[in-house]
Amino acid sequence: MRRLLDLTRTVARAGRTIPGAIDRAERAWAARLTAQDGARFLVSAGPRHALLDGAGAAALIAALDGGEELPPADLRGAFSPWRTERQRRADSLARRLALGQGEDLGALLGAERGRFLYLNVAQAQLDAARLKALRAGGAAQAVALCHDLVALERPELARPSEPNRLLAFLGAAGLCDGLLHATPATADIAAAHLESPPPSRIAPLGLSPLPPPGPDAAPAETEGGFVMLGAIEPRRNHLAMLWIWQRLWDELGEAAPRLFILGRRASESEMVADILDRAPMAGRVVFERSELGDPEVAVRLASARAMLAPSFAEGSALAVAEALALGCPVIAADIPELRAEGGAAPDYIDPLDLPAWLETLLAYADPMAEGPDPRAAQLARIEAWRPRDWAAHFEAAEDLFAQIGA
């Protein structure tokens, strides 16, 4: 069967500078399928849908990822008037590049005269109504990728609405013919919440490496400092690191190591925001960088003493692999998701053991300190570390496709 990849998230996130794991998965699948004859791509907004071929999908993604100026939005057909200007322009561009568009999704697919396997790797954009319309139009099977269901197990680490949102996603996922899971933990959580789970495969995401800094790149502001990468939310344990930096500030003042937080503020992080906004150390030894693209993030990772990942829980935790691929040491919480990405390379610490974090940070910060050099030891381990590519992910997916299509 021909593949039908849902690219709704790509348009919905137009203008976002920091791609997450879900964005990278959608791009990896788009790159794979735009090279396949007969593959189609769906963009939905409100009641309207646009169906693109491989050339149209490739042109849409290139325009969005390249940051170029998009054609003005056609307001007569604007899907969502509350979206940003760039999102409205992305909607319009998708329609201009489409083979067909309209509110009847079944008719759009029916005009293609073939049967499709519908693939949704964006999690949030999966809904039961669209699955019914797809089947009416000839989508014989549907497969969804489950990325991160942590909030169902640890609701205290997420915004209050997140568990219900994930339950709605699983309600639709239970109607699919197959499920892919980014991690074993996600597979376990889904199985616990689905009465009759469809066939599934664990398909860990591959690494889409950040662009390494060029040989002539100037030293980044993070040289000699530490970085945290990812949205500021309770499960990432930013608050613990800020308590440690408050102690360093009290004892060392401007001589304290610098901490750079690379990521946007999410909900349920008011105390972290208060510290970043008002603490005397903010802007002097603790810095917030919320809107950086991949090249800017890569430069900062490559120059840092280490990336800190003290999370209580994570989904696919690709930031660990991104850092290691750039030769940046990682000090990580000792949880299964981070060990799955980092293997034997990082130093692992209990996320609640703040004295151990402080001791390790000071050892990493001072290369002239007496005794063993843990950073040098990790750099040696990184030499033996190998990132996971996308081949295994695609292989697991194709195995599932073959099973449900048999």
Tab-separated table of C-alpha atoms in Angstrom:
chain	number	residue	atom	x	y	z
A	1	MET	CA	0.000	0.000	0.000
A	2	ARG	CA	1.019	3.549	-0.604
A	3	ARG	CA	2.027	5.604	2.400
A	4	LEU	CA	0.114	8.661	3.606
A	5	LEU	CA	2.089	10.760	6.113
A	6	ASP	CA	0.276	13.367	8.188
A	7	LEU	CA	2.238	16.656	8.146
A	8	THR	CA	-0.318	18.726	10.061
A	9	ARG	CA	2.159	19.381	12.882
A	10	THR	CA	4.727	20.746	10.423
A	11	VAL	CA	2.375	23.576	9.461
A	12	ALA	CA	0.999	24.054	12.970
A	13	ARG	CA	4.510	24.712	14.295
A	14	ALA	CA	5.617	27.056	11.530
A	15	GLY	CA	7.850	29.723	13.014
A	16	ARG	CA	9.119	27.649	15.946
A	17	THR	CA	12.921	27.842	16.004
A	18	ILE	CA	13.666	24.909	18.313
A	19	PRO	CA	12.539	21.538	16.908
A	20	GLY	CA	11.724	18.800	19.398
A	21	ALA	CA	11.894	15.028	19.126
A	22	ILE	CA	8.458	14.857	17.483
A	23	ASP	CA	9.462	17.431	14.865
A	24	ARG	CA	12.636	15.491	14.081
A	25	ALA	CA	10.679	12.251	13.705
A	26	GLU	CA	8.231	13.885	11.305
A	27	ARG	CA	11.116	15.290	9.254
A	28	ALA	CA	12.858	11.897	9.149
A	29	TRP	CA	9.719	10.182	7.877
A	30	ALA	CA	9.073	12.975	5.378
A	31	ALA	CA	12.595	12.633	3.983
A	32	ARG	CA	12.089	8.885	3.638
A	33	LEU	CA	8.673	9.058	1.990
A	34	THR	CA	9.188	12.023	-0.342
A	35	ALA	CA	11.646	9.746	-2.155
A	36	GLN	CA	9.005	7.036	-2.634
A	37	ASP	CA	6.801	7.048	-5.717
A	38	GLY	CA	3.132	7.314	-4.897
A	39	ALA	CA	3.497	8.518	-1.307
A	40	ARG	CA	1.103	11.260	-0.251
A	41	PHE	CA	1.114	13.845	2.536
A	42	LEU	CA	-1.790	15.313	4.462
A	43	VAL	CA	-2.121	18.756	6.044
A	44	SER	CA	-5.307	19.412	8.004
A	45	ALA	CA	-6.446	22.615	9.666
A	46	GLY	CA	-9.934	22.897	11.047
A	47	PRO	CA	-12.387	21.226	8.678
A	48	ARG	CA	-10.195	21.605	5.598
A	49	HIS	CA	-7.541	19.260	4.257
A	50	ALA	CA	-4.795	19.508	1.660
A	51	LEU	CA	-3.251	16.467	-0.069
A	52	LEU	CA	0.315	16.801	-1.381
A	53	ASP	CA	2.634	14.593	-3.387
A	54	GLY	CA	6.307	14.097	-2.586
A	55	ALA	CA	7.477	17.142	-4.509
A	56	GLY	CA	4.900	19.372	-2.842
A	57	ALA	CA	5.746	18.074	0.643
A	58	ALA	CA	9.472	18.545	0.037
A	59	ALA	CA	8.906	22.119	-1.174
A	60	LEU	CA	6.714	22.897	1.859
A	61	ILE	CA	9.265	21.574	4.359
A	62	ALA	CA	12.155	23.305	2.613
A	63	ALA	CA	10.334	26.637	2.753
A	64	LEU	CA	9.459	26.274	6.428
A	65	ASP	CA	12.815	24.952	7.608
A	66	GLY	CA	14.766	27.428	5.521
A	67	GLY	CA	13.161	30.343	7.331
A	68	GLU	CA	12.431	32.083	4.043
A	69	GLU	CA	9.673	34.606	3.542
A	70	LEU	CA	6.442	32.786	2.701
A	71	PRO	CA	3.847	34.042	0.222
A	72	PRO	CA	1.045	36.127	1.779
A	73	ALA	CA	-1.800	34.114	3.274
A	74	ASP	CA	-4.994	33.700	1.272
A	75	LEU	CA	-7.395	34.913	3.947
A	76	ARG	CA	-10.409	33.670	2.023
A	77	GLY	CA	-9.356	30.135	2.753
A	78	ALA	CA	-7.551	30.663	6.056
A	79	PHE	CA	-7.958	27.536	8.146
A	80	SER	CA	-7.445	29.035	11.598
A	81	PRO	CA	-7.741	32.812	12.026
A	82	TRP	CA	-6.214	32.668	15.536
A	83	ARG	CA	-2.900	31.333	14.252
A	84	THR	CA	0.231	33.432	13.834
A	85	GLU	CA	0.904	35.144	10.538
A	86	ARG	CA	3.587	32.583	9.644
A	87	GLN	CA	1.237	29.712	10.420
A	88	ARG	CA	-1.458	31.243	8.209
A	89	ARG	CA	1.096	31.664	5.443
A	90	ALA	CA	2.189	28.052	5.888
A	91	ASP	CA	-1.459	26.954	5.603
A	92	SER	CA	-1.777	28.869	2.363
A	93	LEU	CA	1.483	27.508	0.976
A	94	ALA	CA	0.354	23.944	1.687
A	95	ARG	CA	-2.836	24.580	-0.277
A	96	ARG	CA	-0.931	26.133	-3.182
A	97	LEU	CA	1.303	23.059	-3.388
A	98	ALA	CA	-1.545	20.569	-2.956
A	99	LEU	CA	-2.858	18.086	-5.500
A	100	GLY	CA	-6.298	18.721	-4.062
A	101	GLN	CA	-7.977	20.349	-1.082
A	102	GLY	CA	-11.364	20.501	0.568
A	103	GLU	CA	-13.443	19.474	3.553
A	104	ASP	CA	-14.277	15.965	2.308
A	105	LEU	CA	-11.176	13.946	3.160
A	106	GLY	CA	-12.746	10.762	1.846
A	107	ALA	CA	-13.273	12.335	-1.565
A	108	LEU	CA	-9.693	13.653	-1.659
A	109	LEU	CA	-8.283	10.182	-1.054
A	110	GLY	CA	-10.863	8.495	-3.257
A	111	ALA	CA	-9.683	10.554	-6.213
A	112	GLU	CA	-6.257	8.933	-5.806
A	113	ARG	CA	-7.666	5.514	-6.733
A	114	GLY	CA	-5.570	3.530	-4.347
A	115	ARG	CA	-5.368	2.300	-0.805
A	116	PHE	CA	-3.140	3.950	1.747
A	117	LEU	CA	-1.445	3.178	4.995
A	118	TYR	CA	-1.910	6.324	7.063
A	119	LEU	CA	0.995	7.231	9.342
A	120	ASN	CA	0.780	9.831	12.121
A	121	VAL	CA	4.024	10.429	14.042
A	122	ALA	CA	2.973	13.684	15.735
A	123	GLN	CA	0.911	12.248	18.630
A	124	ALA	CA	-1.128	15.391	19.371
A	125	GLN	CA	-2.693	15.598	15.907
A	126	LEU	CA	-4.255	12.116	15.978
A	127	ASP	CA	-8.030	12.108	16.349
A	128	ALA	CA	-10.826	9.593	15.898
A	129	ALA	CA	-12.865	11.714	13.454
A	130	ARG	CA	-9.961	11.972	11.031
A	131	LEU	CA	-9.364	8.218	11.227
A	132	LYS	CA	-13.004	7.581	10.254
A	133	ALA	CA	-12.740	9.970	7.316
A	134	LEU	CA	-9.472	8.362	6.218
A	135	ARG	CA	-10.992	4.900	6.196
A	136	ALA	CA	-13.957	6.179	4.207
A	137	GLY	CA	-11.508	7.487	1.636
A	138	GLY	CA	-9.499	4.300	1.251
A	139	ALA	CA	-6.903	4.361	4.003
A	140	ALA	CA	-6.842	0.640	4.697
A	141	GLN	CA	-4.643	0.796	7.781
A	142	ALA	CA	-3.549	3.446	10.236
A	143	VAL	CA	-0.422	3.515	12.404
A	144	ALA	CA	0.483	6.064	15.081
A	145	LEU	CA	3.768	6.735	16.845
A	146	CYS	CA	3.607	7.180	20.638
A	147	HIS	CA	6.395	9.458	21.825
A	148	ASP	CA	5.841	10.407	25.441
A	149	LEU	CA	3.131	9.307	27.876
A	150	VAL	CA	4.984	10.211	31.079
A	151	ALA	CA	2.190	12.475	32.356
A	152	LEU	CA	-0.106	9.467	32.757
A	153	GLU	CA	2.345	7.947	35.243
A	154	ARG	CA	3.694	11.163	36.785
A	155	PRO	CA	0.892	13.757	36.496
A	156	GLU	CA	2.578	15.958	39.114
A	157	LEU	CA	5.349	16.658	36.591
A	158	ALA	CA	3.023	17.973	33.854
A	159	ARG	CA	0.441	20.674	33.317
A	160	PRO	CA	-2.972	19.690	34.752
A	161	SER	CA	-4.555	19.217	31.317
A	162	GLU	CA	-1.841	16.892	30.005
A	163	PRO	CA	-3.167	13.538	31.336
A	164	ASN	CA	-6.580	14.103	29.748
A	165	ARG	CA	-4.944	15.137	26.489
A	166	LEU	CA	-2.908	11.928	26.459
A	167	LEU	CA	-5.962	9.817	27.284
A	168	ALA	CA	-7.734	11.385	24.293
A	169	PHE	CA	-4.727	10.516	22.139
A	170	LEU	CA	-4.764	6.913	23.372
A	171	GLY	CA	-8.497	6.742	22.663
A	172	ALA	CA	-7.736	7.474	19.014
A	173	ALA	CA	-4.583	5.331	19.040
A	174	GLY	CA	-6.691	2.360	20.138
A	175	LEU	CA	-8.587	2.658	16.834
A	176	CYS	CA	-5.380	2.294	14.820
A	177	ASP	CA	-4.262	-0.972	13.277
A	178	GLY	CA	-0.791	-0.673	14.776
A	179	LEU	CA	1.282	1.449	17.146
A	180	LEU	CA	4.941	2.356	17.213
A	181	HIS	CA	6.556	3.284	20.525
A	182	ALA	CA	9.605	5.503	20.893
A	183	THR	CA	10.606	3.833	24.169
A	184	PRO	CA	9.792	0.635	26.095
A	185	ALA	CA	8.294	2.778	28.884
A	186	THR	CA	5.851	4.324	26.427
A	187	ALA	CA	4.800	0.859	25.252
A	188	ASP	CA	4.182	-0.233	28.846
A	189	ILE	CA	2.094	2.845	29.678
A	190	ALA	CA	0.018	2.517	26.494
A	191	ALA	CA	-0.649	-1.170	27.157
A	192	ALA	CA	-1.829	-0.347	30.679
A	193	HIS	CA	-4.374	2.185	29.392
A	194	LEU	CA	-5.703	0.374	26.300
A	195	GLU	CA	-8.250	-2.408	26.741
A	196	SER	CA	-7.319	-4.099	23.474
A	197	PRO	CA	-3.943	-2.743	22.322
A	198	PRO	CA	-3.319	-3.109	18.585
A	199	PRO	CA	-0.127	-4.801	17.367
A	200	SER	CA	2.894	-2.708	18.208
A	201	ARG	CA	6.640	-2.390	17.891
A	202	ILE	CA	9.208	-0.532	19.957
A	203	ALA	CA	10.955	1.738	17.460
A	204	PRO	CA	13.435	4.080	19.213
A	205	LEU	CA	14.026	7.332	17.370
A	206	GLY	CA	17.260	7.840	15.497
A	207	LEU	CA	19.541	10.791	15.961
A	208	SER	CA	19.260	13.707	13.576
A	209	PRO	CA	22.630	15.291	14.437
A	210	LEU	CA	22.907	19.004	15.085
A	211	PRO	CA	25.229	20.759	12.630
A	212	PRO	CA	28.753	20.767	14.134
A	213	PRO	CA	30.462	24.151	14.430
A	214	GLY	CA	32.835	24.937	11.573
A	215	PRO	CA	36.598	24.991	12.080
A	216	ASP	CA	36.616	28.789	12.139
A	217	ALA	CA	33.727	29.157	14.598
A	218	ALA	CA	34.431	31.570	17.418
A	219	PRO	CA	34.264	30.265	20.994
A	220	ALA	CA	30.699	30.303	22.271
A	221	GLU	CA	29.477	32.105	25.382
A	222	THR	CA	29.158	28.708	27.067
A	223	GLU	CA	32.908	28.006	26.990
A	224	GLY	CA	33.858	26.955	30.512
A	225	GLY	CA	30.179	26.811	31.563
A	226	PHE	CA	27.332	24.309	31.690
A	227	VAL	CA	24.149	24.000	29.637
A	228	MET	CA	20.682	22.567	30.106
A	229	LEU	CA	18.765	21.793	26.906
A	230	GLY	CA	14.996	21.483	26.605
A	231	ALA	CA	11.774	23.209	27.562
A	232	ILE	CA	11.601	24.431	31.162
A	233	GLU	CA	9.064	22.128	32.808
A	234	PRO	CA	8.893	20.395	36.211
A	235	ARG	CA	10.073	16.973	35.081
A	236	ARG	CA	13.403	18.425	33.881
A	237	ASN	CA	14.316	19.452	37.420
A	238	HIS	CA	15.651	22.916	36.584
A	239	LEU	CA	14.782	24.037	40.080
A	240	ALA	CA	17.343	21.703	41.689
A	241	MET	CA	20.114	23.065	39.483
A	242	LEU	CA	19.103	26.621	40.312
A	243	TRP	CA	19.317	25.860	44.053
A	244	ILE	CA	22.833	24.554	43.458
A	245	TRP	CA	23.743	27.677	41.497
A	246	GLN	CA	22.313	29.855	44.233
A	247	ARG	CA	24.746	28.236	46.643
A	248	LEU	CA	27.606	28.705	44.181
A	249	TRP	CA	26.613	32.342	43.772
A	250	ASP	CA	26.493	32.882	47.533
A	251	GLU	CA	29.964	31.377	47.978
A	252	LEU	CA	31.756	32.440	44.793
A	253	GLY	CA	29.825	35.383	43.371
A	254	GLU	CA	30.918	36.300	39.838
A	255	ALA	CA	33.572	33.550	40.001
A	256	ALA	CA	30.876	30.824	40.016
A	257	PRO	CA	30.628	28.622	36.906
A	258	ARG	CA	28.066	29.853	34.402
A	259	LEU	CA	24.839	28.009	33.645
A	260	PHE	CA	23.005	28.485	30.325
A	261	ILE	CA	19.408	27.273	30.089
A	262	LEU	CA	18.548	26.647	26.435
A	263	GLY	CA	14.810	26.241	26.060
A	264	ARG	CA	11.489	27.984	26.226
A	265	ARG	CA	9.423	28.363	29.365
A	266	ALA	CA	6.560	25.903	29.643
A	267	SER	CA	3.625	25.942	32.033
A	268	GLU	CA	3.847	24.870	35.682
A	269	SER	CA	7.345	26.372	36.049
A	270	GLU	CA	6.499	29.581	37.916
A	271	MET	CA	9.193	29.245	40.589
A	272	VAL	CA	11.897	28.690	37.978
A	273	ALA	CA	10.613	31.709	36.055
A	274	ASP	CA	10.687	33.821	39.220
A	275	ILE	CA	14.336	32.932	39.824
A	276	LEU	CA	15.299	33.630	36.219
A	277	ASP	CA	13.471	36.957	36.324
A	278	ARG	CA	14.450	38.291	39.726
A	279	ALA	CA	17.345	36.467	41.375
A	280	PRO	CA	20.580	38.545	41.593
A	281	MET	CA	22.526	35.718	39.928
A	282	ALA	CA	20.258	35.826	36.830
A	283	GLY	CA	22.063	37.450	33.936
A	284	ARG	CA	25.374	37.284	35.787
A	285	VAL	CA	26.135	33.572	36.213
A	286	VAL	CA	22.784	32.059	35.136
A	287	PHE	CA	21.522	32.859	31.648
A	288	GLU	CA	18.338	31.990	29.752
A	289	ARG	CA	18.348	31.503	25.971
A	290	SER	CA	14.831	30.649	24.804
A	291	GLU	CA	14.826	30.990	21.012
A	292	LEU	CA	17.904	29.392	19.475
A	293	GLY	CA	18.009	27.397	16.260
A	294	ASP	CA	19.967	24.190	15.793
A	295	PRO	CA	23.240	25.881	14.718
A	296	GLU	CA	23.242	28.179	17.769
A	297	VAL	CA	22.465	25.260	20.108
A	298	ALA	CA	25.234	23.163	18.539
A	299	VAL	CA	27.859	25.872	19.061
A	300	ARG	CA	26.911	26.196	22.717
A	301	LEU	CA	26.911	22.457	23.361
A	302	ALA	CA	30.270	21.963	21.678
A	303	SER	CA	31.855	24.667	23.878
A	304	ALA	CA	30.372	23.687	27.248
A	305	ARG	CA	32.074	21.818	30.061
A	306	ALA	CA	29.031	19.533	30.155
A	307	MET	CA	25.315	19.319	29.496
A	308	LEU	CA	23.178	18.739	32.587
A	309	ALA	CA	20.140	16.448	32.372
A	310	PRO	CA	18.809	16.040	35.943
A	311	SER	CA	15.303	15.009	34.805
A	312	PHE	CA	12.885	13.017	36.947
A	313	ALA	CA	11.304	11.569	33.784
A	314	GLU	CA	11.768	11.880	30.019
A	315	GLY	CA	10.334	10.673	26.753
A	316	SER	CA	12.945	9.779	24.154
A	317	ALA	CA	15.607	12.058	25.724
A	318	LEU	CA	17.322	12.792	22.410
A	319	ALA	CA	19.100	15.851	23.838
A	320	VAL	CA	21.569	13.494	25.536
A	321	ALA	CA	22.492	11.927	22.206
A	322	GLU	CA	22.691	15.340	20.517
A	323	ALA	CA	25.193	16.532	23.104
A	324	LEU	CA	27.348	13.399	23.000
A	325	ALA	CA	27.420	13.496	19.189
A	326	LEU	CA	29.043	16.940	19.459
A	327	GLY	CA	31.600	15.706	21.984
A	328	CYS	CA	29.895	17.463	24.892
A	329	PRO	CA	30.039	15.469	28.141
A	330	VAL	CA	26.722	14.780	29.853
A	331	ILE	CA	25.912	14.607	33.552
A	332	ALA	CA	22.540	12.906	33.704
A	333	ALA	CA	19.921	11.678	36.128
A	334	ASP	CA	20.084	7.960	36.701
A	335	ILE	CA	16.794	7.046	35.012
A	336	PRO	CA	16.206	4.386	32.299
A	337	GLU	CA	15.336	6.842	29.502
A	338	LEU	CA	18.597	8.762	29.856
A	339	ARG	CA	20.661	5.589	30.168
A	340	ALA	CA	19.026	4.287	26.982
A	341	GLU	CA	20.327	7.310	25.061
A	342	GLY	CA	23.688	7.804	26.760
A	343	GLY	CA	24.791	4.243	27.371
A	344	ALA	CA	28.080	4.049	29.252
A	345	ALA	CA	29.290	7.531	28.303
A	346	PRO	CA	27.680	9.995	30.767
A	347	ASP	CA	28.104	10.280	34.504
A	348	TYR	CA	24.801	9.358	36.163
A	349	ILE	CA	23.527	10.767	39.478
A	350	ASP	CA	20.280	10.315	41.406
A	351	PRO	CA	18.171	13.376	40.478
A	352	LEU	CA	17.503	14.059	44.183
A	353	ASP	CA	21.114	13.758	45.359
A	354	LEU	CA	22.018	17.440	45.257
A	355	PRO	CA	25.313	17.085	47.178
A	356	ALA	CA	26.522	14.585	44.559
A	357	TRP	CA	25.486	16.965	41.773
A	358	LEU	CA	27.350	19.835	43.403
A	359	GLU	CA	30.500	17.758	43.899
A	360	THR	CA	30.443	16.514	40.312
A	361	LEU	CA	29.787	19.978	38.869
A	362	LEU	CA	32.736	21.451	40.736
A	363	ALA	CA	34.997	18.629	39.528
A	364	TYR	CA	33.902	19.256	35.913
A	365	ALA	CA	34.259	23.021	36.250
A	366	ASP	CA	37.895	23.025	37.418
A	367	PRO	CA	40.299	21.170	35.111
A	368	MET	CA	43.180	22.002	37.465
A	369	ALA	CA	41.621	20.384	40.546
A	370	GLU	CA	43.570	17.683	42.327
A	371	GLY	CA	42.576	14.046	41.857
A	372	PRO	CA	40.882	12.224	38.954
A	373	ASP	CA	39.448	14.339	36.149
A	374	PRO	CA	35.894	13.030	35.529
A	375	ARG	CA	35.437	15.177	32.432
A	376	ALA	CA	38.562	13.753	30.763
A	377	ALA	CA	37.382	10.254	31.667
A	378	GLN	CA	34.016	10.882	30.030
A	379	LEU	CA	35.603	12.344	26.903
A	380	ALA	CA	37.471	9.047	26.565
A	381	ARG	CA	34.201	7.101	26.909
A	382	ILE	CA	32.516	9.311	24.322
A	383	GLU	CA	35.098	8.128	21.782
A	384	ALA	CA	33.523	4.654	22.033
A	385	TRP	CA	29.916	5.900	22.024
A	386	ARG	CA	27.904	5.548	18.813
A	387	PRO	CA	24.621	7.322	18.076
A	388	ARG	CA	21.570	5.385	16.977
A	389	ASP	CA	20.610	6.085	13.364
A	390	TRP	CA	17.134	5.954	11.856
A	391	ALA	CA	17.596	2.605	10.111
A	392	ALA	CA	16.484	0.518	13.097
A	393	HIS	CA	13.436	2.741	13.611
A	394	PHE	CA	12.342	2.357	9.998
A	395	GLU	CA	13.021	-1.386	10.084
A	396	ALA	CA	10.766	-1.849	13.120
A	397	ALA	CA	8.066	0.244	11.454
A	398	GLU	CA	8.195	-1.690	8.191
A	399	ASP	CA	7.981	-4.950	10.146
A	400	LEU	CA	4.782	-3.685	11.786
A	401	PHE	CA	3.413	-2.478	8.435
A	402	ALA	CA	3.990	-5.935	6.972
A	403	GLN	CA	2.211	-7.631	9.878
A	404	ILE	CA	-0.919	-5.511	9.791
A	405	GLY	CA	-1.054	-5.583	6.000
A	406	ALA	CA	-0.807	-9.347	5.745
